[in-house]
PDB file of C-alpha atoms in Angstrom:
ATOM      1  CA  MET A  44     -17.261 -22.241 -15.079  1.00  0.00           C
ATOM      2  CA  GLY A  45     -19.339 -21.642 -18.210  1.00  0.00           C
ATOM      3  CA  ASN A  46     -19.261 -18.530 -20.320  1.00  0.00           C
ATOM      4  CA  ARG A  47     -21.596 -15.810 -19.089  1.00  0.00           C
ATOM      5  CA  VAL A  48     -23.526 -13.694 -21.550  1.00  0.00           C
ATOM      6  CA  CYS A  49     -23.923  -9.937 -21.735  1.00  0.00           C
ATOM      7  CA  SER A  50     -26.528  -8.452 -19.366  1.00  0.00           C
ATOM      8  CA  LYS A  51     -27.947  -6.147 -22.045  1.00  0.00           C
ATOM      9  CA  PRO A  52     -31.412  -7.226 -23.213  1.00  0.00           C
ATOM     10  CA  ALA A  53     -31.397  -9.353 -26.376  1.00  0.00           C
ATOM     11  CA  CYS A  54     -27.571  -9.527 -26.440  1.00  0.00           C
ATOM     12  CA  LYS A  55     -26.280 -13.090 -26.447  1.00  0.00           C
ATOM     13  CA  ARG A  56     -22.563 -12.337 -26.829  1.00  0.00           C
ATOM     14  CA  VAL A  57     -20.018 -13.601 -24.320  1.00  0.00           C
ATOM     15  CA  ALA A  58     -19.369 -11.225 -21.403  1.00  0.00           C
ATOM     16  CA  VAL A  59     -15.824  -9.865 -21.059  1.00  0.00           C
ATOM     17  CA  ALA A  60     -16.206  -7.176 -18.362  1.00  0.00           C
ATOM     18  CA  THR A  61     -18.233  -6.388 -15.243  1.00  0.00           C
ATOM     19  CA  LEU A  62     -19.874  -3.010 -14.634  1.00  0.00           C
ATOM     20  CA  THR A  63     -20.662  -1.720 -11.144  1.00  0.00           C
ATOM     21  CA  TYR A  64     -21.943   1.627  -9.934  1.00  0.00           C
ATOM     22  CA  VAL A  65     -20.849   3.732  -6.963  1.00  0.00           C
ATOM     23  CA  TYR A  66     -23.954   5.893  -6.700  1.00  0.00           C
ATOM     24  CA  ALA A  67     -22.605   8.017  -3.836  1.00  0.00           C
ATOM     25  CA  ASP A  68     -19.691   9.112  -6.043  1.00  0.00           C
ATOM     26  CA  SER A  69     -21.612   9.238  -9.360  1.00  0.00           C
ATOM     27  CA  THR A  70     -19.140   6.741 -10.770  1.00  0.00           C
ATOM     28  CA  ALA A  71     -19.415   3.722 -13.051  1.00  0.00           C
ATOM     29  CA  VAL A  72     -16.595   1.200 -12.629  1.00  0.00           C
ATOM     30  CA  LEU A  73     -15.865  -1.101 -15.551  1.00  0.00           C
ATOM     31  CA  GLY A  74     -13.398  -3.865 -14.802  1.00  0.00           C
ATOM     32  CA  PRO A  75     -12.440  -7.390 -15.759  1.00  0.00           C
ATOM     33  CA  LEU A  76     -15.157 -10.026 -15.707  1.00  0.00           C
ATOM     34  CA  ALA A  77     -15.879 -10.949 -12.096  1.00  0.00           C
ATOM     35  CA  ALA A  78     -15.048 -14.508 -11.032  1.00  0.00           C
ATOM     36  CA  ALA A  79     -18.728 -15.098 -10.236  1.00  0.00           C
ATOM     37  CA  PRO A  80     -21.957 -13.256 -11.082  1.00  0.00           C
ATOM     38  CA  GLU A  81     -22.927 -10.612  -8.533  1.00  0.00           C
ATOM     39  CA  PRO A  82     -26.506  -9.400  -7.929  1.00  0.00           C
ATOM     40  CA  HIS A  83     -25.914  -5.668  -8.457  1.00  0.00           C
ATOM     41  CA  CYS A  84     -23.307  -5.917 -11.209  1.00  0.00           C
ATOM     42  CA  TYR A  85     -23.714  -6.150 -14.959  1.00  0.00           C
ATOM     43  CA  ASP A  86     -21.651  -8.403 -17.211  1.00  0.00           C
ATOM     44  CA  LEU A  87     -21.007  -6.785 -20.598  1.00  0.00           C
ATOM     45  CA  CYS A  88     -19.727  -8.034 -23.961  1.00  0.00           C
ATOM     46  CA  GLN A  89     -16.868  -6.258 -25.735  1.00  0.00           C
ATOM     47  CA  SER A  90     -19.241  -4.231 -27.918  1.00  0.00           C
ATOM     48  CA  HIS A  91     -21.236  -2.883 -24.976  1.00  0.00           C
ATOM     49  CA  THR A  92     -18.032  -2.337 -22.982  1.00  0.00           C
ATOM     50  CA  ASP A  93     -16.635  -0.172 -25.785  1.00  0.00           C
ATOM     51  CA  SER A  94     -19.854   1.827 -26.214  1.00  0.00           C
ATOM     52  CA  LEU A  95     -20.576   2.424 -22.510  1.00  0.00           C
ATOM     53  CA  THR A  96     -21.929   5.883 -21.698  1.00  0.00           C
ATOM     54  CA  VAL A  97     -22.944   7.336 -18.335  1.00  0.00           C
ATOM     55  CA  PRO A  98     -25.194  10.224 -17.290  1.00  0.00           C
ATOM     56  CA  VAL A  99     -23.870  13.780 -17.517  1.00  0.00           C
ATOM     57  CA  GLY A 100     -21.757  14.538 -14.454  1.00  0.00           C
ATOM     58  CA  TRP A 101     -20.811  10.909 -13.875  1.00  0.00           C
ATOM     59  CA  GLU A 102     -17.295   9.514 -14.186  1.00  0.00           C
ATOM     60  CA  VAL A 103     -16.244   6.211 -15.753  1.00  0.00           C
ATOM     61  CA  VAL A 104     -13.349   4.324 -14.204  1.00  0.00           C
ATOM     62  CA  ARG A 105     -11.994   1.630 -16.534  1.00  0.00           C
ATOM     63  CA  LEU A 106      -9.889  -0.898 -14.662  1.00  0.00           C
ATOM     64  CA  LYS A 107      -7.461  -2.937 -16.698  1.00  0.00           C
ATOM     65  CA  VAL A 108      -5.668  -6.036 -15.487  1.00  0.00           C
ATOM     66  CA  ASP A 109      -2.175  -6.849 -16.660  1.00  0.00           C
ATOM     67  CA  ALA A 110      -2.185 -10.505 -17.744  1.00  0.00           C
ATOM     68  CA  ALA A 111       1.267 -10.899 -16.175  1.00  0.00           C
ATOM     69  CA  LEU A 112      -0.300 -10.225 -12.763  1.00  0.00           C
ATOM     70  CA  LEU A 113      -2.743 -13.088 -13.081  1.00  0.00           C
ATOM     71  CA  THR A 114      -1.425 -16.203 -11.390  1.00  0.00           C
ATOM     72  CA  GLY A 115      -3.711 -19.189 -11.663  1.00  0.00           C
ATOM     73  CA  THR A 116      -7.188 -19.783 -12.932  1.00  0.00           C
ATOM     74  CA  ASP A 117     -10.573 -18.756 -11.635  1.00  0.00           C
ATOM     75  CA  LEU A 118     -10.928 -22.292 -10.320  1.00  0.00           C
ATOM     76  CA  ASP A 119      -7.749 -21.881  -8.251  1.00  0.00           C
ATOM     77  CA  TYR A 120      -9.085 -18.589  -6.892  1.00  0.00           C
ATOM     78  CA  ASP A 121     -12.499 -20.053  -6.111  1.00  0.00           C
ATOM     79  CA  THR A 122     -10.961 -23.051  -4.325  1.00  0.00           C
ATOM     80  CA  SER A 123      -8.626 -20.855  -2.294  1.00  0.00           C
ATOM     81  CA  TYR A 124     -11.507 -18.549  -1.362  1.00  0.00           C
ATOM     82  CA  ARG A 125     -13.679 -21.458  -0.245  1.00  0.00           C
ATOM     83  CA  ASP A 126     -10.815 -22.864   1.841  1.00  0.00           C
ATOM     84  CA  ARG A 127     -10.443 -19.556   3.701  1.00  0.00           C
ATOM     85  CA  HIS A 128     -14.207 -18.988   4.101  1.00  0.00           C
ATOM     86  CA  PRO A 129     -16.017 -22.286   4.795  1.00  0.00           C
ATOM     87  CA  ALA A 130     -19.715 -22.529   4.041  1.00  0.00           C
ATOM     88  CA  GLY A 131     -21.920 -21.160   6.773  1.00  0.00           C
ATOM     89  CA  THR A 132     -19.501 -18.498   7.998  1.00  0.00           C
ATOM     90  CA  ASN A 133     -20.811 -14.975   8.200  1.00  0.00           C
ATOM     91  CA  MET A 134     -18.748 -12.683   6.028  1.00  0.00           C
ATOM     92  CA  PRO A 135     -19.229  -8.961   5.489  1.00  0.00           C
ATOM     93  CA  ARG A 136     -20.638  -7.964   2.114  1.00  0.00           C
ATOM     94  CA  PRO A 137     -17.857  -6.598  -0.124  1.00  0.00           C
ATOM     95  CA  GLN A 138     -18.141  -2.893  -0.832  1.00  0.00           C
ATOM     96  CA  LEU A 139     -16.543  -0.668  -3.412  1.00  0.00           C
ATOM     97  CA  ARG A 140     -15.560   2.893  -2.594  1.00  0.00           C
ATOM     98  CA  LEU A 141     -13.816   5.469  -4.751  1.00  0.00           C
ATOM     99  CA  VAL A 142     -10.894   7.123  -2.975  1.00  0.00           C
ATOM    100  CA  PRO A 143      -9.641  10.385  -4.519  1.00  0.00           C
ATOM    101  CA  PRO A 144      -5.917  10.494  -5.270  1.00  0.00           C
ATOM    102  CA  THR A 145      -3.684  12.380  -2.865  1.00  0.00           C
ATOM    103  CA  GLU A 146      -1.322  14.976  -4.223  1.00  0.00           C
TER     104      GLU A 146
END
């Protein structure tokens, strides 16, 4: 897997995070770089990750991944995923939803 570049116009730095939006919840979710590019997600470099702003009234959720929780490489993940979902199978499109914390 080659390095992906930042999605911001004219930025050629290496992407380190992936930005997605949950429009229904007025939320921007910034997390670790996705294993593969996604059509409605934006890969961002460290500079653009640090300077991210959202419209007034929106919330930013910054997801961090503990390196100790990562077991294996992206290649291992991709291979495992392909083994469980052979080509040509119909799979539901992944969806992200913000669930408010319970008290």
